[in-house]
Coordinates of C-alpha atoms and ligand atoms in Angstrom, one line a residue:
M1 CA 9.9 -3.3 22.1
P2 CA 8.3 -5.2 19.3
G3 CA 6.7 -3.6 16.2
T4 CA 3.3 -3.1 14.7
C5 CA 2.5 -3.5 11.1
V6 CA -0.5 -2.2 9.1
I7 CA -1.4 -4.3 6.0
G8 CA -4.2 -3.6 3.5
L9 CA -6.1 -6.9 3.0
Q10 CA -7.9 -5.9 -0.2
W11 CA -6.7 -4.3 -3.5
G12 CA -5.2 -1.2 -1.9
D13 CA -6.7 2.2 -0.7
E14 CA -8.1 0.7 2.5
A15 CA -7.2 3.9 4.3
K16 CA -3.9 2.6 5.6
G17 CA -2.4 6.2 5.7
K18 CA -5.1 7.4 8.0
L19 CA -4.4 4.6 10.5
V20 CA -0.6 4.9 10.3
D21 CA -0.8 8.6 11.1
I22 CA -2.9 7.8 14.2
L23 CA -0.7 4.9 15.4
T24 CA 2.4 7.0 14.9
E25 CA 1.7 8.6 18.3
D26 CA 2.7 5.3 20.0
H27 CA 5.8 4.6 17.9
D28 CA 9.3 5.9 17.3
L29 CA 10.1 4.8 13.8
V30 CA 7.6 4.6 10.9
V31 CA 8.8 2.4 8.0
R32 CA 7.8 2.1 4.3
Y33 CA 9.4 -1.2 3.2
Q34 CA 7.9 -2.0 -0.3
G35 CA 6.3 -0.4 -3.3
G36 CA 7.1 3.2 -4.4
A37 CA 5.3 6.2 -5.6
N38 CA 2.5 4.1 -6.9
A39 CA 1.0 4.4 -3.3
G40 CA -1.2 7.3 -2.4
H41 CA -1.9 7.5 1.3
T42 CA -4.3 10.1 2.7
V43 CA -4.3 11.8 6.1
V44 CA -6.9 14.3 7.1
S45 CA -6.5 16.4 10.1
G46 CA -7.7 19.8 11.3
G47 CA -9.4 20.5 8.0
Q48 CA -6.2 19.8 6.0
T49 CA -5.7 16.9 3.6
W50 CA -2.3 15.4 3.0
K51 CA -1.5 12.9 0.2
L52 CA 1.7 10.9 0.7
S53 CA 3.2 8.7 -1.9
L54 CA 6.6 7.4 -0.7
I55 CA 7.2 9.3 2.5
P56 CA 5.8 7.4 5.4
S57 CA 2.4 8.7 6.8
G58 CA 4.1 9.3 10.2
I59 CA 5.9 12.4 8.8
L60 CA 3.2 14.8 10.0
R61 CA 4.0 14.0 13.7
D62 CA 7.0 15.3 15.7
G63 CA 9.6 13.2 17.5
I64 CA 9.5 10.5 14.9
T65 CA 11.9 9.1 12.4
C66 CA 10.5 8.1 9.0
I67 CA 12.4 5.4 7.1
V68 CA 12.2 4.3 3.5
T69 CA 14.0 1.0 3.3
G70 CA 15.8 -0.9 0.6
G71 CA 12.7 -2.9 -0.4
V72 CA 11.2 0.3 -1.9
V73 CA 11.8 1.5 -5.4
L74 CA 12.6 5.2 -5.2
D75 CA 12.0 7.9 -7.8
P76 CA 14.2 10.8 -6.6
A77 CA 12.2 13.4 -8.5
S78 CA 9.0 12.2 -6.9
V79 CA 10.5 12.1 -3.3
I80 CA 11.9 15.7 -3.7
R81 CA 8.5 16.9 -5.0
E82 CA 6.9 15.3 -2.0
M83 CA 9.4 16.8 0.4
D84 CA 9.0 20.3 -1.1
G85 CA 5.2 20.0 -0.9
L86 CA 5.3 19.1 2.8
E87 CA 7.8 21.8 3.6
S88 CA 5.8 24.5 1.8
R89 CA 2.9 23.6 4.1
G90 CA 5.0 23.9 7.2
V91 CA 6.0 20.3 7.8
K92 CA 9.6 20.3 9.0
I93 CA 11.4 17.3 7.5
G94 CA 15.0 18.0 8.7
S95 CA 16.6 14.8 9.9
K96 CA 13.2 13.1 10.3
L97 CA 13.5 11.3 7.0
L98 CA 16.0 8.5 6.1
L99 CA 16.2 6.9 2.7
S100 CA 18.0 3.6 2.3
D101 CA 21.2 3.5 0.2
R102 CA 20.0 0.0 -0.9
A103 CA 16.7 1.4 -2.5
H104 CA 16.6 0.8 -6.2
V105 CA 16.3 4.0 -8.2
V106 CA 13.5 4.7 -10.8
F107 CA 14.9 6.3 -14.0
P108 CA 13.0 7.8 -17.0
W109 CA 13.4 4.5 -18.9
H110 CA 11.4 2.6 -16.2
I111 CA 8.5 5.0 -16.7
A112 CA 8.7 4.7 -20.5
E113 CA 8.8 0.9 -20.2
D114 CA 5.8 0.9 -17.9
K115 CA 3.8 2.7 -20.6
V116 CA 5.0 0.6 -23.5
L117 CA 4.5 -2.8 -21.9
D118 CA 1.5 -2.5 -19.7
G119 CA -1.1 -2.9 -22.5
S120 CA 0.5 -6.0 -24.0
V121 CA 2.1 -7.9 -21.2
S122 CA -0.7 -10.2 -20.4
G123 CA -1.9 -10.6 -24.0
G124 CA -5.4 -9.6 -22.9
E125 CA -6.7 -7.1 -20.3
A126 CA -4.1 -4.5 -19.3
I127 CA -2.8 -4.5 -15.8
G128 CA -3.5 -0.8 -15.7
T129 CA -0.5 0.2 -13.7
T130 CA 0.0 3.6 -12.1
G131 CA 2.7 4.4 -14.7
R132 CA 5.3 5.2 -12.1
G133 CA 7.9 2.8 -13.4
I134 CA 7.4 0.4 -10.5
G135 CA 7.4 -3.0 -12.3
P136 CA 10.3 -2.1 -14.7
C137 CA 12.4 -0.9 -11.8
Y138 CA 11.8 -4.1 -9.8
R139 CA 12.4 -6.1 -12.9
D140 CA 15.9 -4.5 -13.2
K141 CA 16.5 -5.1 -9.5
V142 CA 15.9 -8.9 -9.9
G143 CA 17.8 -8.9 -13.2
R144 CA 20.7 -7.1 -11.5
S145 CA 22.8 -6.1 -14.5
L146 CA 20.9 -2.9 -15.4
A147 CA 20.1 -1.8 -11.8
I148 CA 21.2 1.3 -9.9
R149 CA 20.7 1.7 -6.2
L150 CA 20.5 5.0 -4.3
G151 CA 24.0 4.5 -2.8
D152 CA 25.4 4.1 -6.3
L153 CA 24.7 7.7 -7.2
Y154 CA 27.5 8.7 -4.8
R155 CA 30.2 6.4 -6.3
D156 CA 32.8 7.3 -8.9
D157 CA 31.6 4.7 -11.4
F158 CA 28.0 6.0 -11.5
R159 CA 28.5 7.9 -14.8
A160 CA 30.0 4.8 -16.6
K161 CA 27.3 2.6 -15.3
L162 CA 24.6 5.0 -16.4
E163 CA 26.1 5.3 -19.9
H164 CA 26.1 1.6 -20.3
I165 CA 22.6 1.2 -19.2
V166 CA 21.2 4.0 -21.3
A167 CA 22.8 2.4 -24.4
V168 CA 21.1 -0.9 -23.7
K169 CA 17.8 0.7 -22.7
R170 CA 17.7 2.7 -25.9
R171 CA 17.9 -0.5 -28.0
L172 CA 15.4 -2.3 -25.9
L173 CA 12.9 0.5 -25.8
A174 CA 13.2 1.1 -29.6
G175 CA 12.4 -2.6 -30.1
W176 CA 9.5 -2.6 -27.7
Q177 CA 8.1 0.6 -29.2
Q178 CA 8.1 -1.0 -32.7
S179 CA 6.1 -4.0 -31.5
G180 CA 3.9 -2.5 -28.8
P181 CA 1.3 0.1 -28.5
A182 CA 3.8 3.0 -28.2
G183 CA 1.3 5.9 -28.6
G184 CA 2.2 8.8 -26.4
T185 CA 5.3 7.2 -24.9
P186 CA 8.7 9.0 -24.9
D187 CA 10.9 8.1 -27.8
A188 CA 13.9 5.9 -27.0
A189 CA 16.1 8.5 -28.6
E190 CA 15.1 11.0 -25.9
L191 CA 17.2 9.0 -23.4
D192 CA 20.3 11.2 -23.1
A193 CA 22.9 9.8 -20.7
A194 CA 24.6 13.2 -20.1
A195 CA 21.3 15.0 -19.3
I196 CA 20.1 12.2 -17.1
H197 CA 23.5 12.1 -15.3
R198 CA 23.3 15.9 -14.6
Q199 CA 19.8 15.6 -13.3
Y200 CA 20.4 12.6 -11.1
M201 CA 23.6 14.2 -9.6
A202 CA 21.5 17.2 -8.6
Y203 CA 18.9 14.9 -7.0
A204 CA 21.7 13.0 -5.2
E205 CA 23.0 16.3 -3.7
R206 CA 19.6 17.3 -2.5
L207 CA 18.9 13.8 -0.9
R208 CA 22.5 13.3 0.5
P209 CA 21.6 14.3 4.1
H210 CA 18.8 11.7 4.1
V211 CA 20.7 8.7 2.7
A212 CA 21.6 6.1 5.2
D213 CA 22.1 2.4 5.8
T214 CA 18.5 2.0 7.1
T215 CA 18.9 -1.7 7.9
A216 CA 21.5 -0.8 10.5
V217 CA 19.3 2.0 11.8
L218 CA 16.3 -0.3 12.2
L219 CA 18.3 -3.2 13.8
D220 CA 19.9 -0.7 16.2
G221 CA 16.5 0.7 16.9
V222 CA 15.1 -2.8 17.8
E223 CA 18.0 -3.4 20.2
A224 CA 17.5 0.0 21.8
G225 CA 13.9 -0.8 22.5
K226 CA 12.4 1.6 19.9
R227 CA 8.9 1.0 18.8
L228 CA 8.6 0.3 15.0
L229 CA 5.5 0.9 12.9
F230 CA 5.6 -0.7 9.4
E231 CA 3.3 0.9 6.8
G232 CA 2.3 -1.5 4.1
A233 CA 1.5 0.0 0.7
Q234 CA -1.0 -1.4 -1.8
G235 CA -3.0 -4.4 -0.6
A236 CA -2.3 -8.1 0.0
L237 CA -4.4 -9.1 -3.1
L238 CA -1.9 -7.1 -5.2
D239 CA 1.1 -9.1 -3.8
I240 CA 3.4 -10.3 -6.5
D241 CA 3.6 -13.9 -5.2
H242 CA 0.2 -14.3 -3.4
G243 CA -2.1 -11.8 -5.2
T244 CA -4.3 -12.1 -8.3
F245 CA -1.3 -12.5 -10.6
P246 CA -0.6 -11.0 -13.1
Y247 CA -3.0 -8.2 -12.1
V248 CA -0.8 -7.3 -9.1
T249 CA 2.0 -4.9 -8.3
S250 CA 5.7 -6.0 -8.3
S251 CA 6.4 -6.2 -4.6
N252 CA 5.3 -8.3 -1.6
S253 CA 2.4 -6.1 -0.4
S254 CA 1.0 -8.7 2.0
G255 CA 2.4 -9.3 5.4
V256 CA 5.1 -11.6 4.0
G257 CA 7.0 -8.6 2.7
V258 CA 7.8 -6.9 6.0
A259 CA 11.0 -8.8 6.8
S260 CA 12.4 -9.0 3.3
G261 CA 11.6 -5.3 2.5
S262 CA 12.9 -3.8 5.8
G263 CA 15.6 -6.2 6.9
V264 CA 13.9 -6.5 10.3
P265 CA 13.2 -10.2 11.1
G266 CA 9.5 -11.0 11.4
R267 CA 9.9 -12.1 15.0
W268 CA 10.1 -8.3 15.9
V269 CA 6.6 -7.7 14.6
D270 CA 4.2 -8.4 17.4
R271 CA 1.0 -6.7 16.3
V272 CA -0.4 -7.1 12.8
I273 CA -3.4 -4.9 11.9
G274 CA -5.3 -6.0 8.8
V275 CA -7.0 -2.9 7.3
V276 CA -10.2 -3.4 5.2
K277 CA -12.7 -1.1 3.7
A278 CA -16.3 -1.9 4.7
Y279 CA -16.8 -2.8 1.0
S280 CA -14.4 -3.6 -1.9
T281 CA -12.6 -1.4 -4.4
R282 CA -10.1 -2.0 -7.1
V283 CA -8.4 0.3 -9.5
G284 CA -6.8 -1.0 -12.7
G285 CA -7.4 -4.4 -14.4
G286 CA -8.1 -7.8 -13.0
P287 CA -11.1 -9.6 -11.4
L288 CA -13.1 -8.1 -8.6
P289 CA -15.7 -10.8 -7.9
T290 CA -18.2 -8.7 -6.0
E291 CA -18.0 -5.7 -8.4
Q292 CA -21.2 -3.8 -8.9
I293 CA -21.3 -2.3 -12.4
N294 CA -24.6 -0.6 -11.8
A295 CA -26.2 2.3 -10.0
F296 CA -25.3 0.9 -6.7
G297 CA -21.6 0.7 -7.6
E298 CA -21.8 4.4 -8.7
H299 CA -23.5 5.3 -5.5
M300 CA -20.6 3.8 -3.5
R301 CA -18.0 5.5 -5.7
E302 CA -19.6 8.9 -5.2
R303 CA -20.4 8.5 -1.5
G304 CA -16.9 7.0 -0.7
R305 CA -15.2 9.5 -3.2
E306 CA -13.6 6.5 -4.8
Y307 CA -11.2 8.1 -7.2
G308 CA -7.5 7.1 -7.3
T309 CA -5.2 9.2 -5.0
V310 CA -2.3 8.8 -7.5
T311 CA -4.0 8.6 -10.9
M312 CA -7.5 10.0 -10.2
R313 CA -8.9 7.0 -12.0
P314 CA -12.4 6.0 -10.8
R315 CA -12.2 3.0 -8.5
R316 CA -14.3 -0.1 -9.2
C317 CA -16.6 -0.8 -6.3
G318 CA -18.4 -3.9 -4.9
W319 CA -19.6 -5.6 -1.7
F320 CA -17.3 -6.8 1.0
D321 CA -15.6 -10.0 -0.1
A322 CA -14.9 -12.2 3.0
V323 CA -13.4 -15.1 1.0
A324 CA -10.7 -12.8 -0.3
A325 CA -10.1 -10.9 3.0
R326 CA -10.0 -14.1 5.1
Y327 CA -7.3 -15.5 2.7
T328 CA -5.2 -12.3 3.1
A329 CA -5.8 -12.1 6.8
R330 CA -4.4 -15.6 7.2
L331 CA -1.6 -14.9 4.7
S332 CA -0.5 -11.8 6.6
G333 CA -0.7 -13.3 10.1
V334 CA -3.3 -10.6 11.1
D335 CA -4.1 -10.3 14.8
E336 CA -6.9 -7.7 14.6
L337 CA -9.0 -5.9 12.0
A338 CA -9.5 -2.2 11.3
V339 CA -12.7 -1.7 9.3
M340 CA -12.6 1.7 7.5
L341 CA -15.2 3.8 5.6
L342 CA -18.1 2.2 7.5
D343 CA -20.0 5.5 7.1
V344 CA -20.2 5.0 3.4
L345 CA -22.7 2.1 3.8
S346 CA -25.3 4.2 5.8
E347 CA -28.8 4.7 4.4
L348 CA -28.9 1.3 2.6
K349 CA -31.9 -0.9 3.2
E350 CA -29.7 -4.0 3.2
V351 CA -25.9 -4.7 3.1
R352 CA -24.2 -7.8 1.7
I353 CA -21.1 -9.8 2.4
C354 CA -19.7 -12.4 0.0
S355 CA -19.0 -15.5 2.2
A356 CA -18.3 -18.1 -0.6
Y357 CA -18.0 -18.3 -4.3
T358 CA -19.5 -20.7 -6.8
I359 CA -16.8 -21.8 -9.3
G360 CA -17.6 -24.4 -12.0
G361 CA -20.8 -25.3 -10.1
K362 CA -19.1 -26.0 -6.8
R363 CA -19.3 -23.9 -3.6
V364 CA -15.8 -22.7 -2.7
T365 CA -14.5 -20.8 0.4
Q366 CA -10.8 -21.0 -0.5
F367 CA -9.5 -18.1 -2.5
P368 CA -8.5 -19.5 -6.0
S369 CA -4.8 -19.3 -6.9
H370 CA -5.4 -18.8 -10.6
V371 CA -6.9 -15.6 -11.9
D372 CA -9.0 -17.4 -14.5
D373 CA -10.8 -19.3 -11.8
L374 CA -11.4 -16.1 -9.9
R375 CA -12.8 -14.5 -13.0
Q376 CA -15.5 -17.3 -13.1
A377 CA -16.3 -17.0 -9.4
E378 CA -19.9 -16.1 -8.7
P379 CA -20.3 -14.6 -5.2
I380 CA -22.6 -16.2 -2.7
Y381 CA -24.0 -13.4 -0.6
E382 CA -25.3 -13.1 2.9
T383 CA -27.7 -10.3 3.3
L384 CA -28.0 -8.3 6.5
P385 CA -30.3 -5.4 7.4
G386 CA -28.8 -1.9 6.8
W387 CA -28.9 1.2 9.0
S388 CA -30.1 4.7 8.2
E389 CA -28.1 6.7 10.7
D390 CA -25.2 8.9 9.8
L391 CA -22.2 7.4 11.5
T392 CA -19.7 10.2 11.0
T393 CA -20.2 11.7 14.5
V394 CA -20.2 8.3 16.3
R395 CA -17.2 8.0 18.6
S396 CA -17.8 4.7 20.5
Y397 CA -18.5 1.2 19.4
E398 CA -21.6 1.0 21.6
A399 CA -23.1 4.1 20.0
L400 CA -23.0 2.5 16.5
P401 CA -26.5 1.3 15.3
A402 CA -27.1 -2.4 16.2
N403 CA -27.3 -3.3 12.5
A404 CA -23.9 -1.7 11.9
R405 CA -22.4 -3.7 14.8
A406 CA -24.0 -6.9 13.5
Y407 CA -22.3 -6.2 10.1
L408 CA -18.9 -5.8 11.8
D409 CA -19.5 -8.8 14.0
R410 CA -20.2 -10.9 10.9
I411 CA -17.0 -9.7 9.2
S412 CA -15.1 -10.5 12.3
E413 CA -16.6 -14.0 12.5
L414 CA -15.9 -14.8 8.8
L415 CA -12.3 -13.5 9.0
G416 CA -11.7 -15.1 12.5
R417 CA -10.2 -11.9 14.0
P418 CA -11.6 -9.2 16.3
V419 CA -12.5 -5.8 14.9
T420 CA -10.6 -3.4 17.2
I421 CA -10.7 -0.2 15.1
V422 CA -13.6 1.3 13.1
S423 CA -13.4 4.4 10.9
V424 CA -16.4 6.5 10.2
G425 CA -14.9 9.4 8.3
P426 CA -11.6 10.6 6.8
D427 CA -10.5 12.7 9.8
R428 CA -8.2 11.5 12.6
E429 CA -11.0 12.2 15.0
Q430 CA -13.5 10.0 13.2
T431 CA -12.1 6.8 14.6
I432 CA -13.4 4.3 17.1
F433 CA -11.1 2.2 19.2
R434 CA -12.8 -0.8 20.9
A435 CA -12.4 -1.7 24.5
P436 CA -9.3 -3.8 25.5
S437 CA -11.6 -6.8 25.9
V438 CA -11.1 -7.3 22.2
A439 CA -7.4 -6.4 22.2
P440 CA -4.9 -8.2 19.9
R441 CA -4.3 -11.9 20.4
H442 CA -0.7 -11.1 21.4
P443 CA -0.9 -8.2 23.8
A444 CA 2.4 -9.1 25.4
P445 CA 5.7 -9.4 23.5
R446 CA 6.1 -12.9 22.2
H447 CA 9.8 -12.7 22.0
P448 CA 11.9 -11.1 24.7
L449 CA 14.6 -8.8 23.4
P450 CA 18.2 -10.0 23.7
T451 CA 20.5 -7.7 25.7
P452 CA 22.6 -5.8 23.2
A453 CA 26.3 -6.5 23.3
K454 CA 28.3 -3.7 24.8
A455 CA 30.4 -1.9 22.1
Ligands
LIG501 P1 -4.5 4.2 1.5 O1 -3.9 4.1 0.2 O2 -4.8 2.8 2.0 O3 -3.9 5.0 2.5 O4 -6.0 4.8 1.2 P2 -6.3 6.1 0.3 O5 -5.8 7.3 1.0 O6 -5.8 5.9 -1.1 O7 -7.9 6.1 0.2 C1 -8.7 6.1 1.3 C2 -9.6 7.3 1.1 O8 -10.7 7.2 2.1 C3 -9.0 8.7 1.4 O9 -9.6 9.6 0.6 C4 -9.3 8.9 2.9 O10 -9.3 10.3 3.2 C5 -10.7 8.4 2.9 N1 -11.1 7.8 4.2 C6 -10.4 7.3 5.2 N2 -11.1 6.8 6.2 C7 -12.4 7.1 5.9 C8 -13.7 6.8 6.5 O11 -13.8 6.2 7.5 N3 -14.8 7.3 5.8 C9 -14.7 7.9 4.7 N4 -15.9 8.3 4.1 N5 -13.6 8.2 4.0 C10 -12.4 7.7 4.6
LIG502 P1 -2.0 2.3 -2.0 O1 -0.8 2.1 -1.2 C1 -4.6 0.8 -5.2 C2 -2.5 -1.1 -8.6 C3 -2.6 -0.4 -10.0 C4 -2.5 -1.6 -10.9 C5 -1.6 -2.5 -10.2 C6 -0.1 -2.4 -10.7 O2 -2.4 3.7 -2.2 O3 -3.1 1.4 -1.5 P2 1.8 -0.7 -10.4 O4 1.9 0.8 -10.8 O5 2.0 -0.9 -8.9 O6 2.7 -1.5 -11.2 O7 0.3 -1.1 -10.7 O8 -1.6 -2.2 -8.8 N1 -2.0 -0.3 -7.5 C7 -2.8 0.2 -6.5 N2 -4.1 0.2 -6.4 N3 -3.8 1.4 -4.3 C8 -2.4 1.4 -4.5 O9 -1.6 1.8 -3.5 C9 -1.9 0.8 -5.6 N4 -0.6 0.7 -6.1 C10 -0.7 0.0 -7.2 O10 -3.8 0.3 -10.1 O11 -3.8 -2.2 -11.0
LIG503 MG1 -4.2 4.8 -1.8

């Protein structure tokens, strides 16, 4: 049975967590395959709110296996905190959670480096990272010689490896701290190999029952006909290769990351759902062409409760950007669209969609590849009539106000994909699924499964 993937098409926080929790009902394995504890995914159900960082948003359902693959960077302290938080609220984790032995481990020096280098790395505006050590850990993964994977914690040479890396990192951090804006960052001298070793051995013991070769688990699952749900983190415009570089995260957060991050070939992903907010938000640095730095932007922030799930930073808000979302829908091979937080746009006289930019006096509909060109982009807006009705109790597409439907239709037209899911509030129940007449482009499996060889 082929898989589904959920990809954010903007700059993150598109309400992917809400959607993944709902779709989990129809799947067997839920998979986080990139990013780390920089993600903050929210699920609201029965009056309770759950915030998930690294554990897949499927964990709240029974009869499911949640998998964190080798494409993720894993901070053991953070995962253990998350597991404890869930268990203290009655969520049984047991054997439901598997963590890849290939996942690269976040250490205290990664968090220190994130803080030291963020302000100076681009020579101008800071990236404004989440401070979770994500970029430095991925940098060490690519650099190889200073990297430790989860499986390494259980090997005899872990201590020797750690001591070598700590010695190097102390020298590097001391240098960076002298030249960078080191205020408030931990001192390099605080990196104590023996203490870190003790701490990480304790983490390793706690996580031992969950550590597995998840690539094998997933490939076995595919052959056994299990249904896979891939949960993207961040948004495609934060993709390291295809986003608004350097104001991006350090992983492939667009659809292109599914296969490399999970080890499951792309041919097994049959349904790609692109998730967008009904408007735009961004947290951290970098251009946001439709940003509204005015009373309207503040109205959206308050009405949409646009404050970071991980860092609580206020999110920057703006109109829906169809140039950007069309680019990422194509890049991610999106079949259908889920438009979230539509209720936030109620009570506006008119609503706007950016359908082109003016850059250097020219009208442009192709998303620019260089961030400086994007900075100069002036949005060209289409203005549509708004709607006054509260949408939070609407449960069918037909019951949406005609102007809200016209708004969704225009987004669909500009992005070239049907809108099959609409969200009108944070709760699981506040979700509208459209009739099968606008079902995904590929309702039937495109690739028949091979018969597994008999062992
Ligand atoms: P994610 O990172 O993509 O999972 O998104 P976040 O959880 O960071 O941010 C989405 C926020 O919007 C959360 O606070 C959700 O509870 C909330 N939310 C989700 N869907 C809706 C919706 O349709 N309407 C409103 N008003 N809020 C929503
Ligand atoms: P979810 O999964 C929104 C942003 C940070 C910063 C940039 C790099 O909840 O949608 P990093 O710590 O990854 O090196 O920061 O990326 N960022 C996110 N913004 N939602 C997220 O995740 C994000 N994860 C990272 O604000 O601008
Ligand atoms: Mg989030």
